[in-house]
Tab-separated table of C-alpha atoms and ligand atoms in Angstrom:
chain	number	residue	atom	x	y	z
A	4	MET	CA	0.000	0.000	0.000
A	5	ARG	CA	2.884	2.314	0.890
A	6	HIS	CA	4.229	2.024	-2.655
A	7	ASN	CA	1.026	3.518	-4.068
A	8	LEU	CA	1.702	6.820	-2.296
A	9	LYS	CA	1.772	9.879	-4.518
A	10	VAL	CA	5.327	11.257	-4.683
A	11	ASP	CA	5.404	15.061	-4.320
A	12	PHE	CA	9.044	15.579	-5.353
A	13	GLU	CA	12.399	13.867	-5.771
A	14	ILE	CA	15.725	15.132	-4.425
A	15	ASP	CA	19.263	13.843	-3.874
A	16	VAL	CA	19.593	14.623	-0.161
A	17	CYS	CA	16.819	15.314	2.344
A	18	ILE	CA	17.974	16.773	5.681
A	19	ILE	CA	15.627	16.455	8.647
A	20	GLY	CA	16.102	19.327	11.116
A	21	GLY	CA	16.899	22.966	10.346
A	22	SER	CA	19.019	23.811	13.369
A	23	ILE	CA	22.811	24.211	13.445
A	24	ALA	CA	23.678	20.677	12.214
A	25	GLY	CA	21.095	20.629	9.402
A	26	ASN	CA	21.697	24.205	8.260
A	27	TYR	CA	25.476	23.988	8.295
A	28	LEU	CA	25.424	20.710	6.365
A	29	ALA	CA	22.902	22.137	3.861
A	30	TYR	CA	25.271	25.072	3.310
A	31	LEU	CA	28.273	22.737	2.761
A	32	LEU	CA	26.267	20.581	0.317
A	33	ALA	CA	25.000	23.643	-1.560
A	34	GLU	CA	28.612	24.768	-1.977
A	35	GLN	CA	29.157	21.522	-3.904
A	36	ASN	CA	25.994	22.044	-5.990
A	37	ILE	CA	24.299	19.021	-4.415
A	38	LYS	CA	20.517	19.131	-4.653
A	39	CYS	CA	19.135	19.036	-1.145
A	40	CYS	CA	16.224	20.190	0.965
A	41	VAL	CA	15.653	20.759	4.676
A	42	ILE	CA	12.545	19.718	6.584
A	43	GLU	CA	12.031	21.685	9.826
A	44	GLU	CA	9.041	21.267	12.097
A	45	HIS	CA	9.173	24.838	13.421
A	46	GLU	CA	8.032	27.840	11.380
A	47	ILE	CA	11.087	29.989	12.253
A	48	LEU	CA	14.739	28.936	12.097
A	49	GLY	CA	16.713	29.275	15.339
A	50	LEU	CA	13.674	28.956	17.606
A	51	PRO	CA	13.102	27.776	20.271
A	52	PHE	CA	16.328	29.085	21.829
A	53	GLN	CA	17.942	26.291	23.895
A	54	CYS	CA	21.651	27.004	24.274
A	55	ALA	CA	24.193	28.797	26.464
A	56	GLY	CA	26.048	29.688	23.267
A	57	ILE	CA	29.553	29.287	24.638
A	58	ILE	CA	31.908	27.820	22.053
A	59	SER	CA	35.683	27.534	21.835
A	60	GLN	CA	37.426	29.789	19.327
A	61	LYS	CA	37.908	26.790	17.028
A	62	ILE	CA	34.423	27.483	15.659
A	63	LEU	CA	35.695	30.657	13.990
A	64	LYS	CA	38.003	28.599	11.775
A	65	LEU	CA	35.704	25.612	11.312
A	66	ALA	CA	32.554	27.492	10.329
A	67	PRO	CA	33.273	31.197	9.840
A	68	PHE	CA	30.350	33.545	10.542
A	69	PRO	CA	30.008	37.345	10.858
A	70	LYS	CA	31.619	38.955	13.916
A	71	SER	CA	28.273	40.588	14.751
A	72	LEU	CA	27.063	37.163	15.996
A	73	ILE	CA	29.709	37.195	18.729
A	74	LEU	CA	28.145	38.778	21.798
A	75	ASN	CA	31.061	38.384	24.147
A	76	ARG	CA	34.426	36.689	24.667
A	77	VAL	CA	35.445	35.342	28.048
A	78	LYS	CA	39.042	35.096	29.214
A	79	THR	CA	38.695	33.140	32.432
A	80	ALA	CA	36.706	30.165	33.643
A	81	LYS	CA	35.972	30.241	37.359
A	82	ILE	CA	35.444	26.740	38.712
A	83	VAL	CA	33.671	26.596	42.038
A	84	ALA	CA	33.749	23.672	44.482
A	85	PRO	CA	30.765	22.745	46.704
A	86	ASN	CA	32.433	24.570	49.645
A	87	ASN	CA	32.664	27.727	47.466
A	88	GLN	CA	36.444	27.476	47.125
A	89	SER	CA	37.293	28.386	43.534
A	90	ILE	CA	40.034	28.184	40.957
A	91	GLU	CA	40.405	30.289	37.857
A	92	LEU	CA	41.628	28.929	34.534
A	93	SER	CA	42.748	31.348	31.878
A	94	GLY	CA	44.530	29.194	29.256
A	95	LYS	CA	44.479	29.996	25.558
A	96	GLU	CA	40.854	29.064	24.937
A	97	ASN	CA	39.100	32.499	25.094
A	98	PRO	CA	35.705	31.073	24.135
A	99	VAL	CA	33.102	33.157	22.341
A	100	ILE	CA	29.526	33.685	23.444
A	101	ILE	CA	27.374	33.654	20.356
A	102	ASP	CA	23.886	34.682	19.344
A	103	ARG	CA	22.728	31.116	18.791
A	104	ILE	CA	19.397	32.050	17.161
A	105	GLU	CA	21.178	34.193	14.583
A	106	LEU	CA	23.862	31.532	14.010
A	107	ASP	CA	21.218	28.970	13.011
A	108	LYS	CA	19.538	31.568	10.799
A	109	PHE	CA	22.835	32.632	9.213
A	110	PHE	CA	23.675	29.189	7.802
A	111	GLY	CA	20.005	28.559	6.949
A	112	LYS	CA	19.831	31.804	4.947
A	113	LYS	CA	23.144	31.087	3.208
A	114	ALA	CA	21.940	27.625	2.189
A	115	GLN	CA	18.645	29.088	0.906
A	116	GLU	CA	20.468	31.720	-1.114
A	117	MET	CA	22.502	28.926	-2.690
A	118	GLY	CA	19.361	27.082	-3.768
A	119	VAL	CA	18.479	24.769	-0.867
A	120	LYS	CA	14.714	24.542	-0.461
A	121	TYR	CA	13.423	24.788	3.121
A	122	TYR	CA	10.110	23.245	4.182
A	123	LEU	CA	9.264	24.980	7.452
A	124	GLY	CA	6.424	23.954	9.732
A	125	GLU	CA	6.682	20.455	8.299
A	126	LYS	CA	7.369	17.363	10.377
A	127	TYR	CA	9.272	14.208	9.419
A	128	LEU	CA	7.115	11.172	10.204
A	129	SER	CA	8.865	8.094	8.786
A	130	HIS	CA	10.877	6.729	5.896
A	131	TRP	CA	11.432	3.396	4.217
A	132	GLY	CA	13.613	1.888	1.493
A	133	LEU	CA	12.470	1.597	-2.104
A	134	PRO	CA	13.562	-1.138	-4.531
A	135	ASN	CA	15.440	1.425	-6.693
A	136	ASN	CA	18.143	2.129	-4.061
A	137	LYS	CA	16.308	5.251	-2.850
A	138	VAL	CA	14.136	6.063	0.172
A	139	CYS	CA	10.629	7.427	0.497
A	140	ILE	CA	10.236	10.023	3.245
A	141	LYS	CA	6.815	10.782	4.660
A	142	THR	CA	6.388	14.173	6.289
A	143	SER	CA	3.278	15.919	7.619
A	144	LYS	CA	2.830	17.580	4.194
A	145	ASN	CA	4.786	15.700	1.512
A	146	ASN	CA	5.992	12.330	0.283
A	147	ILE	CA	9.598	12.807	-0.813
A	148	VAL	CA	11.848	10.392	-2.693
A	149	ALA	CA	15.563	10.876	-1.916
A	150	LYS	CA	18.837	9.074	-2.374
A	151	ILE	CA	20.083	10.020	1.094
A	152	ILE	CA	18.309	11.101	4.269
A	153	VAL	CA	20.250	12.933	6.992
A	154	GLY	CA	18.879	12.820	10.538
A	155	ALA	CA	19.895	16.176	12.010
A	156	ASP	CA	16.756	16.186	14.122
A	157	GLY	CA	18.283	16.618	17.552
A	158	PRO	CA	18.425	14.590	20.762
A	159	PHE	CA	14.963	13.022	20.368
A	160	SER	CA	15.709	12.050	16.743
A	161	LYS	CA	12.911	10.121	15.060
A	162	VAL	CA	15.256	9.207	12.228
A	163	ALA	CA	17.651	7.570	14.739
A	164	LYS	CA	14.761	5.730	16.409
A	165	ARG	CA	13.954	4.128	13.057
A	166	TYR	CA	17.320	2.284	13.460
A	167	GLY	CA	16.705	1.346	17.077
A	168	ILE	CA	18.897	4.149	18.431
A	169	LYS	CA	17.625	5.955	21.476
A	170	ASN	CA	19.815	8.488	23.260
A	171	THR	CA	19.972	8.641	27.054
A	172	MET	CA	18.792	12.143	27.896
A	173	ILE	CA	19.581	14.568	30.707
A	174	PRO	CA	17.026	17.375	31.180
A	175	ALA	CA	18.542	20.876	31.066
A	176	VAL	CA	17.129	24.100	32.502
A	177	GLN	CA	18.343	27.575	31.602
A	178	ALA	CA	17.301	31.183	32.146
A	179	ARG	CA	18.419	34.555	30.847
A	180	VAL	CA	18.838	36.590	33.985
A	181	LYS	CA	19.596	40.249	34.759
A	182	PHE	CA	22.660	39.523	36.840
A	183	ASN	CA	25.750	41.582	37.526
A	184	TYR	CA	28.695	39.399	36.669
A	185	ASP	CA	32.234	39.923	35.421
A	186	LEU	CA	32.035	40.199	31.605
A	187	ASN	CA	35.349	38.402	31.138
A	188	LYS	CA	34.487	35.412	33.237
A	189	THR	CA	32.330	32.339	32.954
A	190	ALA	CA	31.586	30.209	36.020
A	191	MET	CA	31.058	26.505	36.570
A	192	HIS	CA	29.694	25.368	39.944
A	193	PHE	CA	30.219	21.691	40.734
A	194	ASP	CA	28.016	19.776	43.129
A	195	GLN	CA	26.799	16.209	43.573
A	196	ARG	CA	23.204	17.467	43.357
A	197	TRP	CA	23.675	18.189	39.648
A	198	LYS	CA	26.267	15.542	38.950
A	199	GLU	CA	25.601	15.079	35.223
A	200	LEU	CA	26.839	18.607	34.473
A	201	PHE	CA	27.580	21.772	36.483
A	202	VAL	CA	25.761	25.036	36.917
A	203	TYR	CA	27.073	27.509	34.354
A	204	ILE	CA	26.981	31.295	34.402
A	205	VAL	CA	27.679	32.778	30.989
A	206	PRO	CA	27.668	36.590	30.619
A	207	GLU	CA	26.044	37.642	27.343
A	208	GLY	CA	27.923	40.935	27.129
A	209	GLU	CA	27.453	44.526	28.134
A	210	ASN	CA	23.677	44.154	28.415
A	211	GLY	CA	24.108	42.866	31.999
A	212	VAL	CA	22.370	39.576	31.166
A	213	CYS	CA	23.744	36.138	32.017
A	214	ARG	CA	22.684	32.739	30.762
A	215	ILE	CA	22.495	30.546	33.832
A	216	GLY	CA	21.679	26.865	33.558
A	217	LEU	CA	22.239	23.301	34.665
A	218	ALA	CA	21.454	19.755	33.613
A	219	THR	CA	20.598	16.952	35.971
A	220	SER	CA	18.318	13.936	36.030
A	221	ASP	CA	17.463	14.682	39.676
A	222	HIS	CA	14.686	17.337	39.933
A	223	PRO	CA	16.315	19.900	37.592
A	224	ASN	CA	13.779	22.682	38.225
A	225	LYS	CA	14.123	22.430	41.995
A	226	ALA	CA	17.939	22.276	41.805
A	227	PHE	CA	17.890	25.313	39.507
A	228	SER	CA	15.652	27.470	41.734
A	229	ASN	CA	17.736	26.514	44.782
A	230	PHE	CA	20.880	27.617	42.971
A	231	LEU	CA	19.302	30.921	41.895
A	232	LYS	CA	18.312	31.513	45.527
A	233	LYS	CA	21.880	30.723	46.634
A	234	ILE	CA	23.331	33.379	44.328
A	235	LYS	CA	20.534	35.772	45.367
A	236	VAL	CA	18.705	35.973	42.052
A	237	ASP	CA	15.190	37.242	42.551
A	238	PRO	CA	12.423	35.853	40.210
A	239	SER	CA	11.926	39.430	38.926
A	240	GLN	CA	15.461	39.311	37.446
A	241	ILE	CA	14.550	36.369	35.192
A	242	ILE	CA	13.930	37.597	31.640
A	243	SER	CA	13.097	34.263	30.002
A	244	ARG	CA	13.375	30.565	30.675
A	245	GLN	CA	14.625	27.864	28.361
A	246	GLY	CA	14.561	24.102	28.607
A	247	GLY	CA	16.080	21.306	26.639
A	248	ALA	CA	17.818	17.986	26.837
A	249	LEU	CA	21.399	16.865	26.482
A	250	PRO	CA	22.143	13.467	24.983
A	251	PHE	CA	24.391	11.614	27.405
A	252	GLY	CA	27.031	9.210	26.092
A	253	TYR	CA	29.096	9.105	22.929
A	254	PRO	CA	28.328	8.351	19.262
A	255	LYS	CA	28.056	4.647	18.501
A	256	ARG	CA	26.260	3.983	15.193
A	257	PHE	CA	25.357	6.776	12.806
A	258	ALA	CA	25.688	5.354	9.283
A	259	PHE	CA	23.046	3.124	7.703
A	260	LYS	CA	21.791	2.252	4.235
A	261	ASN	CA	20.742	5.538	2.559
A	262	THR	CA	20.821	7.228	5.998
A	263	VAL	CA	23.277	9.111	8.187
A	264	LEU	CA	22.899	10.931	11.508
A	265	LEU	CA	24.580	14.209	12.465
A	266	GLY	CA	24.784	16.246	15.683
A	267	ASP	CA	22.706	15.562	18.793
A	268	SER	CA	20.784	12.796	17.007
A	269	ALA	CA	24.095	10.868	16.900
A	270	CYS	CA	25.056	11.923	20.464
A	271	MET	CA	27.956	14.085	19.252
A	272	VAL	CA	27.946	16.003	22.519
A	273	LYS	CA	30.717	16.435	25.089
A	274	ALA	CA	29.549	14.683	28.254
A	275	THR	CA	31.759	16.907	30.424
A	276	ALA	CA	30.250	20.242	29.366
A	277	GLY	CA	27.136	19.506	27.294
A	278	GLY	CA	28.514	21.366	24.253
A	279	GLY	CA	27.910	19.917	20.824
A	280	ILE	CA	28.531	22.648	18.268
A	281	VAL	CA	32.278	22.235	17.570
A	282	MET	CA	31.790	18.463	17.374
A	283	LEU	CA	28.853	18.519	14.964
A	284	VAL	CA	30.417	21.160	12.741
A	285	SER	CA	33.606	19.045	12.539
A	286	ALA	CA	31.524	15.966	11.711
A	287	ALA	CA	29.557	17.882	9.034
A	288	ARG	CA	32.845	18.732	7.335
A	289	ILE	CA	33.545	14.989	7.039
A	290	LEU	CA	29.984	14.155	6.028
A	291	ALA	CA	29.685	16.648	3.132
A	292	PRO	CA	32.490	15.106	1.010
A	293	ALA	CA	31.251	11.608	1.933
A	294	ILE	CA	27.792	12.476	0.553
A	295	SER	CA	29.310	14.004	-2.563
A	296	LYS	CA	31.351	10.838	-3.189
A	297	SER	CA	28.352	8.555	-2.596
A	298	LEU	CA	26.289	10.484	-5.176
A	299	GLU	CA	29.164	10.331	-7.640
A	300	LYS	CA	29.515	6.559	-7.202
A	301	ASN	CA	25.799	5.961	-6.769
A	302	ASP	CA	26.682	3.986	-3.623
A	303	PHE	CA	24.331	4.559	-0.680
A	304	SER	CA	25.189	1.380	1.190
A	305	GLN	CA	25.796	1.249	4.930
A	306	ARG	CA	29.300	-0.061	4.180
A	307	PHE	CA	30.100	3.039	2.119
A	308	PHE	CA	28.855	5.524	4.758
A	309	ARG	CA	30.617	3.624	7.528
A	310	LYS	CA	33.878	3.804	5.636
A	311	THR	CA	33.646	7.420	4.461
A	312	TYR	CA	31.859	8.983	7.439
A	313	GLU	CA	31.355	6.943	10.613
A	314	ARG	CA	34.905	5.588	10.823
A	315	LEU	CA	36.498	8.967	10.088
A	316	VAL	CA	34.371	10.756	12.678
A	317	LYS	CA	35.119	8.073	15.259
A	318	ARG	CA	38.824	8.366	14.513
A	319	SER	CA	38.958	12.170	14.847
A	320	LEU	CA	36.223	12.929	17.399
A	321	GLY	CA	35.036	9.566	18.760
A	322	ILE	CA	38.016	8.956	21.049
A	323	GLU	CA	37.736	12.461	22.494
A	324	LEU	CA	33.969	12.109	22.993
A	325	LYS	CA	34.497	8.755	24.743
A	326	LEU	CA	37.071	10.416	26.961
A	327	HIS	CA	34.594	13.209	27.815
A	328	PHE	CA	32.112	10.500	28.789
A	329	LEU	CA	34.682	8.656	30.912
A	330	ILE	CA	35.629	11.878	32.716
A	331	ARG	CA	31.954	12.543	33.378
A	332	LEU	CA	31.463	9.023	34.798
A	333	ILE	CA	34.415	9.630	37.119
A	334	LEU	CA	33.106	13.077	38.157
A	335	MET	CA	29.721	11.525	38.920
A	336	GLU	CA	31.389	9.205	41.427
A	337	LEU	CA	33.053	12.058	43.332
A	338	LYS	CA	31.482	13.247	46.537
A	339	SER	CA	31.444	16.901	47.626
A	340	GLU	CA	34.464	16.343	49.897
A	341	ASP	CA	36.389	14.869	46.926
A	342	PHE	CA	35.766	18.038	44.896
A	343	ASN	CA	36.849	20.175	47.842
A	344	ARG	CA	39.997	18.074	48.291
A	345	PHE	CA	40.812	18.328	44.578
A	346	PHE	CA	40.491	22.121	44.650
A	347	ARG	CA	42.765	22.325	47.723
A	348	MET	CA	45.322	20.121	46.014
A	349	TYR	CA	45.161	22.165	42.792
A	350	LEU	CA	45.653	25.444	44.616
A	351	ASN	CA	48.790	24.073	46.301
A	352	SER	CA	50.367	22.454	43.272
A	353	LYS	CA	52.412	24.441	40.780
A	354	ASP	CA	52.843	21.376	38.535
A	355	LEU	CA	49.118	20.757	38.260
A	356	TYR	CA	48.459	24.436	37.586
A	357	GLU	CA	50.957	24.433	34.734
A	358	ILE	CA	49.599	21.243	33.177
A	359	VAL	CA	46.030	22.550	33.248
A	360	GLU	CA	46.950	26.022	31.986
A	361	ASN	CA	49.011	24.621	29.103
A	362	TYR	CA	47.016	21.590	28.040
A	363	ALA	CA	43.360	22.171	28.997
A	364	ASP	CA	41.161	22.203	25.894
A	365	MET	CA	37.368	22.635	25.991
A	366	ASP	CA	36.887	20.165	23.163
A	367	PHE	CA	39.798	17.743	23.035
A	368	PRO	CA	40.874	16.472	26.470
A	369	LEU	CA	43.214	13.668	25.307
A	370	LYS	CA	46.467	15.667	25.721
A	371	LEU	CA	45.502	16.976	29.159
A	372	ILE	CA	44.564	13.524	30.420
A	373	GLY	CA	47.795	12.113	28.994
A	374	LYS	CA	49.778	14.674	31.002
A	375	LEU	CA	47.725	14.216	34.192
A	376	LEU	CA	48.294	10.457	34.149
A	377	PHE	CA	51.993	11.166	34.718
A	378	ASN	CA	51.373	13.622	37.551
A	379	ARG	CA	51.968	12.001	40.954
A	380	GLU	CA	49.601	14.268	42.944
A	381	PHE	CA	46.766	13.785	40.503
A	382	MET	CA	47.172	10.020	40.456
A	383	GLN	CA	47.291	9.926	44.270
A	384	PHE	CA	44.027	11.846	44.298
A	385	VAL	CA	42.396	9.419	41.843
A	386	CYS	CA	43.682	6.365	43.721
A	387	PHE	CA	42.481	7.725	47.041
A	388	SER	CA	39.063	8.730	45.686
A	389	PHE	CA	38.400	5.433	44.007
A	390	TYR	CA	40.612	2.624	45.163
A	391	TYR	CA	41.102	3.324	48.867
A	392	LYS	CA	37.647	4.681	49.556
A	393	LYS	CA	35.907	1.915	47.709
A	394	PHE	CA	38.028	-1.055	48.710
A	395	ALA	CA	40.717	-0.423	51.337
A	396	TYR	CA	38.396	1.531	53.673
A	397	HIS	CA	35.328	-0.471	52.840
A	398	PRO	CA	33.797	-1.990	56.023
A	399	LYS	CA	33.795	-5.367	54.283
A	400	TYR	CA	37.602	-5.440	54.466
A	401	TYR	CA	37.853	-4.781	58.210
B	1	FAD	C1	20.339	24.249	27.756
B	1	FAD	C2	21.382	23.901	26.723
B	1	FAD	C3	22.564	24.648	26.660
B	1	FAD	C4	23.541	24.323	25.698
B	1	FAD	N1	24.665	25.085	25.645
B	1	FAD	C5	25.621	24.804	24.705
B	1	FAD	C6	26.789	25.614	24.596
B	1	FAD	O1	26.973	26.556	25.332
B	1	FAD	N2	27.706	25.294	23.637
B	1	FAD	C7	27.539	24.237	22.773
B	1	FAD	O2	28.412	23.969	21.935
B	1	FAD	N3	26.427	23.475	22.858
B	1	FAD	C8	25.471	23.731	23.786
B	1	FAD	N4	24.339	22.948	23.873
B	1	FAD	C9	24.194	21.824	22.947
B	1	FAD	C10	23.798	22.332	21.565
B	1	FAD	O3	22.709	23.201	21.704
B	1	FAD	C11	23.445	21.130	20.680
B	1	FAD	O4	24.564	20.262	20.627
B	1	FAD	C12	23.072	21.578	19.274
B	1	FAD	O5	21.962	22.426	19.288
B	1	FAD	C13	22.730	20.353	18.451
B	1	FAD	O6	22.319	20.771	17.192
B	1	FAD	P1	21.463	19.816	16.250
B	1	FAD	O7	21.221	20.593	15.008
B	1	FAD	O8	22.112	18.476	16.172
B	1	FAD	O9	20.115	19.561	17.058
B	1	FAD	P2	19.023	20.596	17.548
B	1	FAD	O10	19.629	21.919	17.787
B	1	FAD	O11	18.298	19.931	18.672
B	1	FAD	O12	18.054	20.730	16.307
B	1	FAD	C14	17.234	19.714	15.847
B	1	FAD	C15	16.257	20.347	14.875
B	1	FAD	O13	15.444	19.323	14.315
B	1	FAD	C16	14.094	19.732	14.340
B	1	FAD	N5	13.264	18.516	14.393
B	1	FAD	C17	13.213	17.591	15.378
B	1	FAD	N6	12.360	16.600	15.061
B	1	FAD	C18	11.871	16.911	13.840
B	1	FAD	C19	10.929	16.271	12.967
B	1	FAD	N7	10.341	15.107	13.291
B	1	FAD	N8	10.650	16.873	11.789
B	1	FAD	C20	11.237	18.051	11.431
B	1	FAD	N9	12.121	18.694	12.213
B	1	FAD	C21	12.435	18.128	13.398
B	1	FAD	C22	13.978	20.591	15.586
B	1	FAD	O14	12.871	21.466	15.507
B	1	FAD	C23	15.310	21.331	15.567
B	1	FAD	O15	15.241	22.519	14.809
B	1	FAD	C24	23.340	23.235	24.808
B	1	FAD	C25	22.153	22.499	24.882
B	1	FAD	C26	21.186	22.812	25.827
B	1	FAD	C27	19.922	22.008	25.872
């Protein structure tokens, strides 16, 4: 019965999701004159706003955009322990705070100008393979035949679900708040009560507004209001509230027959900080040539996409994303006193300070971890926190 459906149009590539992953990929494909379209369930690109918008400077080289989209640049990250002791990291990172709504729109507009057709207010429903090596995509308004479908439809991806992939999700809460905070500084407050992330304070710029948020699976709204009370934010200072979800894990499978996943749908998110933009933009830059080659060779097999996309992304980003996840699992095991002890140790150790200042990287932690593994104080801390506490001091062994 499905095969009797009226086909509304045919296209080479159909991208589901018109947010940063979908729009940036559409722009890269349009640059190569590949015929593609974007299906977006919302009427307006960039909305709803669900992002703190803090990205490492690498984005400026990976996906250049106008300077007017940069609202602020921060020089220091203040990391706060549960007992309010804090350390400040300056490093070379100098992340930018961006206007995320306008960033999504910017690449969407560019793609449209280059001939990509956008179907806004239209929802992807399902897709299935056709005998002619193509797929039929059913949306709320059209039946589309395409050679390739890209699932850039975010953490709750329906395209991913079609292949049995379901991301573990951590609810996130955020608010734009009138809050006097140092323009040059971003803050991260660690606590066991929000162990899957930290509370972040990100100053938007000279407008005196900060984006404050957290992610936790344990009563996020309550944890968030308690934190706002702690830093003496009155409800009248809250300008708007945002919500969202962070996929929790690392990318496992994201290439299938005629189908690939990109961005949050493939869990390309750093489990330490919840950021996904540098990762998905880097992955899109691998995916665009892979799509171009597959159209050239008329090969849309899972084997082809695994070889030209999945394996390359895993090689360049996968190890780092797994490391982010491992660090997060370790952080989740730490108790408040462990955090406090770590901060004390850091403040008294010149070696640790130098390693962190020279090797810390918001996106790629491999080098830093490599250096820390050879630092005696750090390893003593890890051994004490995990080995001794769990085994040596365990009542079972006395
Ligand atoms: C509170 C919060 C703060 C964050 N802060 C940062 C940060 O500071 N820095 C950073 O790098 N990252 C941050 N992130 C993560 C970042 O926002 C995501 O990694 C990024 O938005 C993922 O982009 P995406 O295009 O893959 O998915 P999304 O941005 O989720 O977009 C998916 C798109 O698909 C559309 N869609 C979904 N289903 C369908 C359907 N069935 N049919 C049609 N369209 C559909 C949606 O409407 C949406 O437009 C944050 C996330 C949250 C929740």
